[in-house]
Coordinates of C-alpha atoms in Angstrom, one line a residue:
M124 CA -0.1 0.0 0.0
A125 CA 2.8 2.3 0.9
G126 CA 4.3 1.8 -2.7
N127 CA 1.0 2.6 -4.3
D128 CA 0.6 5.7 -2.3
E129 CA 4.0 7.1 -3.3
R130 CA 3.4 6.2 -7.1
R131 CA 0.2 8.1 -6.6
V132 CA 1.7 11.1 -5.0
R133 CA 4.5 11.0 -7.8
G134 CA 1.8 11.0 -10.4
L135 CA -0.2 13.9 -9.1
I136 CA 3.1 16.1 -8.7
I137 CA 4.0 15.3 -12.4
R138 CA 0.4 16.3 -13.4
L139 CA 0.8 19.6 -11.7
L140 CA 4.2 20.3 -13.0
N141 CA 2.9 19.7 -16.6
S142 CA -0.3 21.7 -16.1
F143 CA -0.7 24.8 -18.1
H144 CA -2.8 26.7 -15.6
A145 CA -0.5 25.9 -12.8
K146 CA 2.5 27.1 -14.9
L147 CA 0.6 30.3 -15.5
A148 CA -0.4 30.9 -11.9
A149 CA 3.3 30.4 -10.9
V150 CA 4.4 32.9 -13.7
E151 CA 1.9 35.3 -12.3
A152 CA 3.1 34.9 -8.6
A153 CA 6.7 35.4 -9.8
N154 CA 5.7 38.6 -11.6
R155 CA 4.2 39.8 -8.5
R156 CA 7.4 39.5 -6.6
L157 CA 9.2 41.7 -9.1
Q158 CA 9.7 45.4 -8.8
P159 CA 6.7 47.2 -10.4
V160 CA 8.8 48.8 -13.1
A161 CA 10.1 45.3 -14.1
R162 CA 6.8 43.3 -14.2
L163 CA 5.7 42.0 -17.5
P164 CA 2.4 42.4 -19.3
K165 CA -0.1 39.7 -19.2
D166 CA 0.3 38.7 -22.7
Q167 CA 4.1 37.9 -22.1
L168 CA 3.3 36.0 -18.9
F169 CA 0.9 33.7 -21.0
E170 CA 3.6 33.2 -23.6
L171 CA 6.2 32.5 -20.7
A172 CA 3.8 30.1 -19.3
Q173 CA 3.7 28.1 -22.7
T174 CA 7.2 27.6 -22.9
L175 CA 8.0 26.7 -19.2
N176 CA 9.7 23.5 -18.9
L177 CA 10.7 22.2 -15.7
W178 CA 12.7 19.2 -16.9
S179 CA 15.7 21.0 -18.4
S180 CA 17.8 23.8 -17.1
S181 CA 17.1 27.4 -18.0
S182 CA 19.3 29.7 -19.8
E183 CA 17.9 32.8 -18.0
K184 CA 20.7 34.7 -16.2
A185 CA 20.8 35.1 -12.4
T186 CA 23.0 37.3 -10.3
I187 CA 24.9 36.3 -7.2
R188 CA 26.4 38.5 -4.4
S189 CA 28.1 37.8 -1.2
I190 CA 26.9 39.2 2.2
P191 CA 29.4 39.2 5.1
K192 CA 28.3 37.2 8.1
P193 CA 28.5 38.7 11.5
R194 CA 30.7 35.8 12.8
G195 CA 33.1 35.8 9.7
G196 CA 32.9 34.3 6.1
H197 CA 30.1 35.2 3.6
R198 CA 26.6 34.1 2.7
Y199 CA 26.0 33.8 -1.1
V200 CA 22.6 34.8 -2.1
V201 CA 21.2 34.6 -5.8
A202 CA 18.8 37.0 -7.3
F203 CA 16.6 35.2 -9.9
G204 CA 14.6 36.4 -13.0
I205 CA 10.9 35.6 -13.5
E206 CA 11.5 32.3 -15.4
N207 CA 13.7 30.7 -12.9
R208 CA 11.4 32.1 -10.0
A209 CA 8.2 30.7 -11.5
R210 CA 10.0 27.2 -11.9
Q211 CA 10.9 27.4 -8.3
I212 CA 7.5 28.5 -7.1
L213 CA 5.8 25.7 -9.1
V214 CA 8.1 23.1 -7.5
S215 CA 7.5 24.4 -4.0
W216 CA 3.8 24.1 -4.5
A217 CA 4.2 20.6 -5.5
L218 CA 6.4 19.6 -2.7
K219 CA 4.6 21.5 0.4
P220 CA 1.8 19.2 0.8
W221 CA 4.2 16.2 1.0
I222 CA 7.0 17.9 3.1
L223 CA 4.9 19.8 5.7
P224 CA 3.4 16.6 7.5
K225 CA 6.9 15.5 7.8
L226 CA 8.3 18.3 9.8
L227 CA 8.8 18.3 13.4
H228 CA 6.9 20.4 15.8
Q229 CA 10.2 21.9 16.8
Q230 CA 10.8 23.3 13.6
N231 CA 9.4 26.8 13.4
A232 CA 10.5 28.4 10.0
L233 CA 7.2 27.4 8.3
N234 CA 5.2 27.3 11.6
G235 CA 5.3 30.6 13.2
G236 CA 8.6 31.8 12.3
R237 CA 11.5 33.3 14.3
D238 CA 9.5 34.8 17.3
K239 CA 7.6 31.6 17.7
A240 CA 10.9 29.7 17.9
I241 CA 12.1 32.2 20.7
Q242 CA 8.9 32.1 22.6
K243 CA 8.7 28.2 22.6
F244 CA 12.3 27.8 23.7
A245 CA 12.0 30.3 26.4
Q246 CA 8.8 28.2 27.7
T247 CA 10.8 25.2 27.5
I248 CA 13.6 26.6 29.7
E249 CA 11.1 27.8 32.3
E250 CA 9.0 24.7 32.5
R251 CA 12.1 22.4 32.8
R252 CA 13.9 24.8 34.9
H253 CA 16.9 24.5 32.6
T254 CA 19.9 26.9 33.4
Y255 CA 22.1 26.1 30.4
A256 CA 21.6 26.3 26.7
V257 CA 23.8 26.0 23.5
E258 CA 22.9 27.4 19.8
L259 CA 24.0 25.1 17.1
D260 CA 24.3 26.5 13.5
V261 CA 24.6 24.3 10.4
Q262 CA 27.7 25.8 8.4
N263 CA 26.6 26.6 4.7
C264 CA 23.4 24.4 5.3
F265 CA 21.8 24.9 1.9
G266 CA 25.2 24.6 0.1
S267 CA 26.0 21.3 1.9
I268 CA 22.9 19.3 0.9
R269 CA 23.6 16.7 -1.7
V270 CA 21.4 16.9 -4.8
D271 CA 21.8 13.3 -5.5
W272 CA 20.5 12.4 -2.2
L273 CA 17.4 14.6 -2.9
K274 CA 16.9 12.9 -6.2
E275 CA 16.4 9.7 -4.3
H276 CA 14.1 11.0 -1.4
L277 CA 12.1 13.8 -3.0
P278 CA 8.9 12.6 -4.9
L279 CA 10.0 14.6 -8.0
P280 CA 11.3 13.4 -11.2
P281 CA 15.2 13.5 -10.8
E282 CA 15.5 15.6 -13.8
V283 CA 13.3 18.3 -12.1
T284 CA 15.2 18.1 -8.9
Q285 CA 18.4 18.6 -10.9
A286 CA 17.1 21.4 -13.2
V287 CA 15.3 23.4 -10.7
C288 CA 16.7 22.9 -7.4
A289 CA 20.5 22.5 -7.9
A290 CA 22.9 25.4 -7.7
D291 CA 25.0 24.2 -10.5
Q292 CA 22.4 24.4 -13.0
I293 CA 21.9 28.2 -12.8
N294 CA 23.4 30.6 -15.3
L295 CA 25.2 32.9 -12.7
I296 CA 26.7 36.3 -13.1
A297 CA 29.0 37.3 -9.9
L298 CA 28.4 40.8 -8.8
D299 CA 31.5 40.8 -6.5
I300 CA 34.8 39.2 -6.2
H301 CA 33.9 36.9 -3.4
A302 CA 30.9 35.5 -5.3
G303 CA 33.0 34.9 -8.4
T304 CA 35.6 33.0 -6.8
C305 CA 34.1 30.9 -4.2
P306 CA 33.1 27.4 -5.7
T307 CA 30.8 26.5 -2.9
S308 CA 28.3 29.0 -4.1
R309 CA 27.5 26.6 -7.0
Q310 CA 27.0 23.6 -4.8
G311 CA 23.8 22.1 -3.2
L312 CA 20.9 24.3 -3.1
P313 CA 21.1 28.1 -3.9
Q314 CA 20.3 30.7 -1.4
G315 CA 17.6 33.0 -2.6
S316 CA 15.7 30.1 -4.3
A317 CA 11.9 29.9 -3.5
V318 CA 12.1 26.1 -3.1
S319 CA 15.5 25.9 -1.2
P320 CA 14.0 26.7 2.2
I321 CA 11.3 24.0 2.3
I322 CA 13.6 21.4 0.9
A323 CA 16.2 22.3 3.6
E324 CA 13.5 22.0 6.2
Y325 CA 12.9 18.5 5.1
V326 CA 16.6 17.5 5.2
L327 CA 16.9 19.0 8.7
A328 CA 13.8 17.1 9.7
C329 CA 15.4 13.8 8.6
V330 CA 18.3 14.4 11.0
L331 CA 16.4 16.0 13.9
K332 CA 14.0 13.1 14.1
E333 CA 16.9 10.9 15.2
V334 CA 17.4 13.2 18.3
P335 CA 17.1 11.1 21.5
E336 CA 14.0 11.6 23.5
G337 CA 14.4 14.0 26.4
V338 CA 16.7 16.4 24.5
A339 CA 14.9 19.8 24.6
F340 CA 15.3 21.8 21.6
E341 CA 13.8 24.3 19.1
A342 CA 14.8 25.2 15.5
Y343 CA 14.5 28.1 13.1
V344 CA 16.0 27.0 9.7
D345 CA 19.4 25.8 10.4
N346 CA 19.6 27.5 13.8
I347 CA 19.1 24.9 16.7
F348 CA 18.7 25.9 20.4
V349 CA 19.2 23.1 23.0
S350 CA 18.8 23.5 26.7
A351 CA 19.7 21.4 29.7
P352 CA 19.7 21.5 33.6
D353 CA 23.6 22.1 33.8
E354 CA 26.6 22.6 31.6
I355 CA 27.5 19.0 31.3
G356 CA 24.0 18.1 30.1
A357 CA 24.1 21.0 27.5
R358 CA 27.4 19.7 26.1
Q359 CA 26.2 16.1 25.9
H360 CA 23.4 17.2 23.8
Q361 CA 25.5 19.5 21.8
Q362 CA 27.9 16.6 21.0
T363 CA 25.0 14.4 20.1
L364 CA 23.5 16.7 17.6
E365 CA 26.8 17.2 16.0
R366 CA 27.4 13.6 15.5
L367 CA 23.8 13.0 14.0
F368 CA 24.5 15.8 11.5
E369 CA 28.0 14.7 10.6
A370 CA 26.8 11.1 10.2
H371 CA 23.7 11.9 7.9
P372 CA 24.1 10.8 4.2
A373 CA 22.0 14.0 3.0
G374 CA 25.1 16.0 2.9
L375 CA 28.3 17.2 4.5
L376 CA 26.4 18.9 7.5
R377 CA 28.9 20.4 9.9
V378 CA 27.7 22.0 13.0
H379 CA 29.0 25.2 14.5
S380 CA 28.8 26.3 18.2
T381 CA 30.3 28.6 20.8
G382 CA 29.7 25.8 23.4
P383 CA 27.1 25.8 26.3
Q384 CA 26.2 29.2 28.1
G385 CA 24.5 30.1 31.4
I386 CA 21.2 31.4 30.8
R387 CA 21.4 33.8 33.7
N388 CA 24.4 35.5 31.8
G389 CA 22.3 35.9 28.7
L390 CA 21.9 33.7 25.7
P391 CA 22.2 35.5 22.2
A392 CA 19.4 33.9 20.2
L393 CA 18.3 35.2 16.7
G394 CA 18.8 39.0 17.4
Y395 CA 17.5 38.6 21.0
V396 CA 19.2 37.8 24.4
L397 CA 17.5 35.3 26.5
R398 CA 18.2 35.9 30.4
L399 CA 16.9 33.7 33.1
V400 CA 15.8 35.8 36.0
R401 CA 14.2 34.0 39.0
R402 CA 13.2 31.2 37.0
R403 CA 11.5 33.2 34.2
V404 CA 13.0 34.1 30.9
R405 CA 13.4 37.8 30.0
I406 CA 13.7 38.4 26.1
E407 CA 16.0 41.3 25.7
I408 CA 17.9 42.8 22.8
G409 CA 21.6 42.6 22.1
Y410 CA 24.0 45.2 23.5
G411 CA 24.4 48.2 21.3
R412 CA 21.4 47.7 19.1
E413 CA 19.7 50.7 20.1
E414 CA 22.5 52.8 19.4
D415 CA 23.1 51.3 16.0
I416 CA 19.7 52.4 14.8
L417 CA 20.1 55.8 16.5
H418 CA 23.3 56.2 14.6
K419 CA 21.6 55.1 11.4
I420 CA 18.8 57.7 11.9
E421 CA 21.3 60.5 12.5
A422 CA 23.4 59.7 9.6
L423 CA 20.1 59.9 7.5
W424 CA 19.5 63.4 8.6
D425 CA 23.1 64.3 7.8
R426 CA 22.6 63.4 4.0
G427 CA 22.2 66.3 1.6
D428 CA 21.2 64.5 -1.3
I429 CA 17.6 63.6 -0.3
S430 CA 14.9 66.0 0.6
S431 CA 13.6 66.4 4.2
E432 CA 10.2 64.7 3.2
E433 CA 12.4 61.6 1.9
R434 CA 14.2 61.7 5.2
K435 CA 10.9 61.4 7.1
I436 CA 9.8 58.5 5.0
R437 CA 12.9 56.6 5.2
A438 CA 13.2 57.1 8.9
D439 CA 9.8 55.9 9.6
R440 CA 10.4 52.8 7.4
I441 CA 13.5 52.2 9.4
I442 CA 11.9 52.5 12.7
S443 CA 8.9 50.6 12.0
G444 CA 11.0 47.7 10.5
W445 CA 13.3 47.6 13.6
C446 CA 10.4 47.5 16.1
A447 CA 8.7 44.8 14.1
A448 CA 12.0 42.8 14.1
H449 CA 12.1 43.1 17.9
A450 CA 8.5 42.8 18.9
L451 CA 9.1 40.4 21.6
W452 CA 11.2 42.8 23.6
K453 CA 9.0 44.4 26.2
G454 CA 10.7 47.8 25.9
V455 CA 10.0 48.1 22.0
R456 CA 7.1 50.6 22.4
R457 CA 9.0 52.8 24.8
F458 CA 11.9 52.6 22.3
D459 CA 9.8 53.5 19.5
R460 CA 8.4 56.6 21.3
N461 CA 11.8 57.7 22.4
I462 CA 13.5 57.5 18.8
R463 CA 10.5 59.4 17.4
E464 CA 11.0 62.2 20.0
H465 CA 14.5 62.3 19.2
I466 CA 13.7 62.9 15.5
R467 CA 11.4 65.6 16.7
Y468 CA 14.4 67.1 18.4
L469 CA 16.6 66.9 15.3
V470 CA 13.9 68.5 13.2
P471 CA 11.2 70.3 15.2
Q472 CA 9.0 70.9 12.0
C473 CA 8.4 67.1 11.6
Q474 CA 6.5 67.0 14.9
T475 CA 3.2 66.4 12.9
N476 CA 4.6 63.5 11.0
F477 CA 6.1 61.4 13.8

C-alpha cells in the first residue's frame, strides 16, 4: 500500500508540473514579486507559461552576491529572474503538501517563524527549569545538501530536482569578487531560491527526528537551540546533535557552536538575548542595538542628497521595521516613542509627521 501511495503522489506531482494553468499561476506569482517597473504585461506572462519546461535547465541569467556574516565568512545569495522564480514556485507548490506533514513540531521556520521559535524555547527553559543552553548552526546548510540524495528521496522526477533545485544548473553572473571566486556558491541548493528553504527544512527534519527523547530543542531554519539543567548536560546534547548531522547521508552537514552558556548570563538567540531571572526568561535585545539604529537615523539626517520629506519617509520605514523585528522585547514601544521624540528634536518641523 505504501508503494502505491508513493506512486500516486509522484503521479499527481507530475500532472501539476505539466499543467498549463499551474504554470501560468506560478508565472503570475513570480511577476508579482518583481519590482513594479520590472513586471511583465499579461500577454508576455501567457507566452512564458507556454514555454516553461521544468525538465531542463533554464538559460535565464541570475546574479549572485556575497553578504558578510557577523561571525565571519560570507553568505551567497542569488537573485533570480521571472522564469527561474516561476519554476521554483511551482516546484515548491508541488512539494509543500508532501513535506509539511513530515516536519517536527520543533521546526518553526514554516510554522510561526523566528519569534515563535524564541517563545517556545523560553517556555521550555522555564518549564524544565534549565539553566544552560547552546546554539548550534549548520554551516553553509543549503550548499552542503547533496542533490543526488534529494533525487532519491524527494517525490520529484530526478530531472526536475536537478534542473530546478540544484545550484550548479543556474546561469550565474557574479556581482563581486567573493561571489565569483567561491566554488561553494555553486553547490547544493542556492540561497535565494523559492524552493530551497522548504527542501532544507525536510532535510533537517530527517536529521532531527533522530534526536534522542528528552533532548529539549527548538529550531529556526538551520539554527538549533538546545537547553539542559546544567552545563554537562548541554554539552552532551551538543555533541549528540553534532554526531547526528555529521553522520547523515544527506550532505556534509557540519555544525558550528560556541559551546554551552549560562542562561542567567544571557544567551544570544536570533537577534535577541534570553536571560534567566528568578526562573523566568526575560527576552531582551543585544547590547548596542539601540545605539546602532540611532546612529543610522542621525546619519540619514546628515545626508544632503535627499529631501526632508524623503528623510522622514525613510526614517519611519527604518524605525517600523526595526521595531517589528524586535516585537518580543517588552521595551520596544518605549523605544519607538523615544526615538521618534529624538527625531522631533533633530527636526522640530516634523512633529506632526512623527
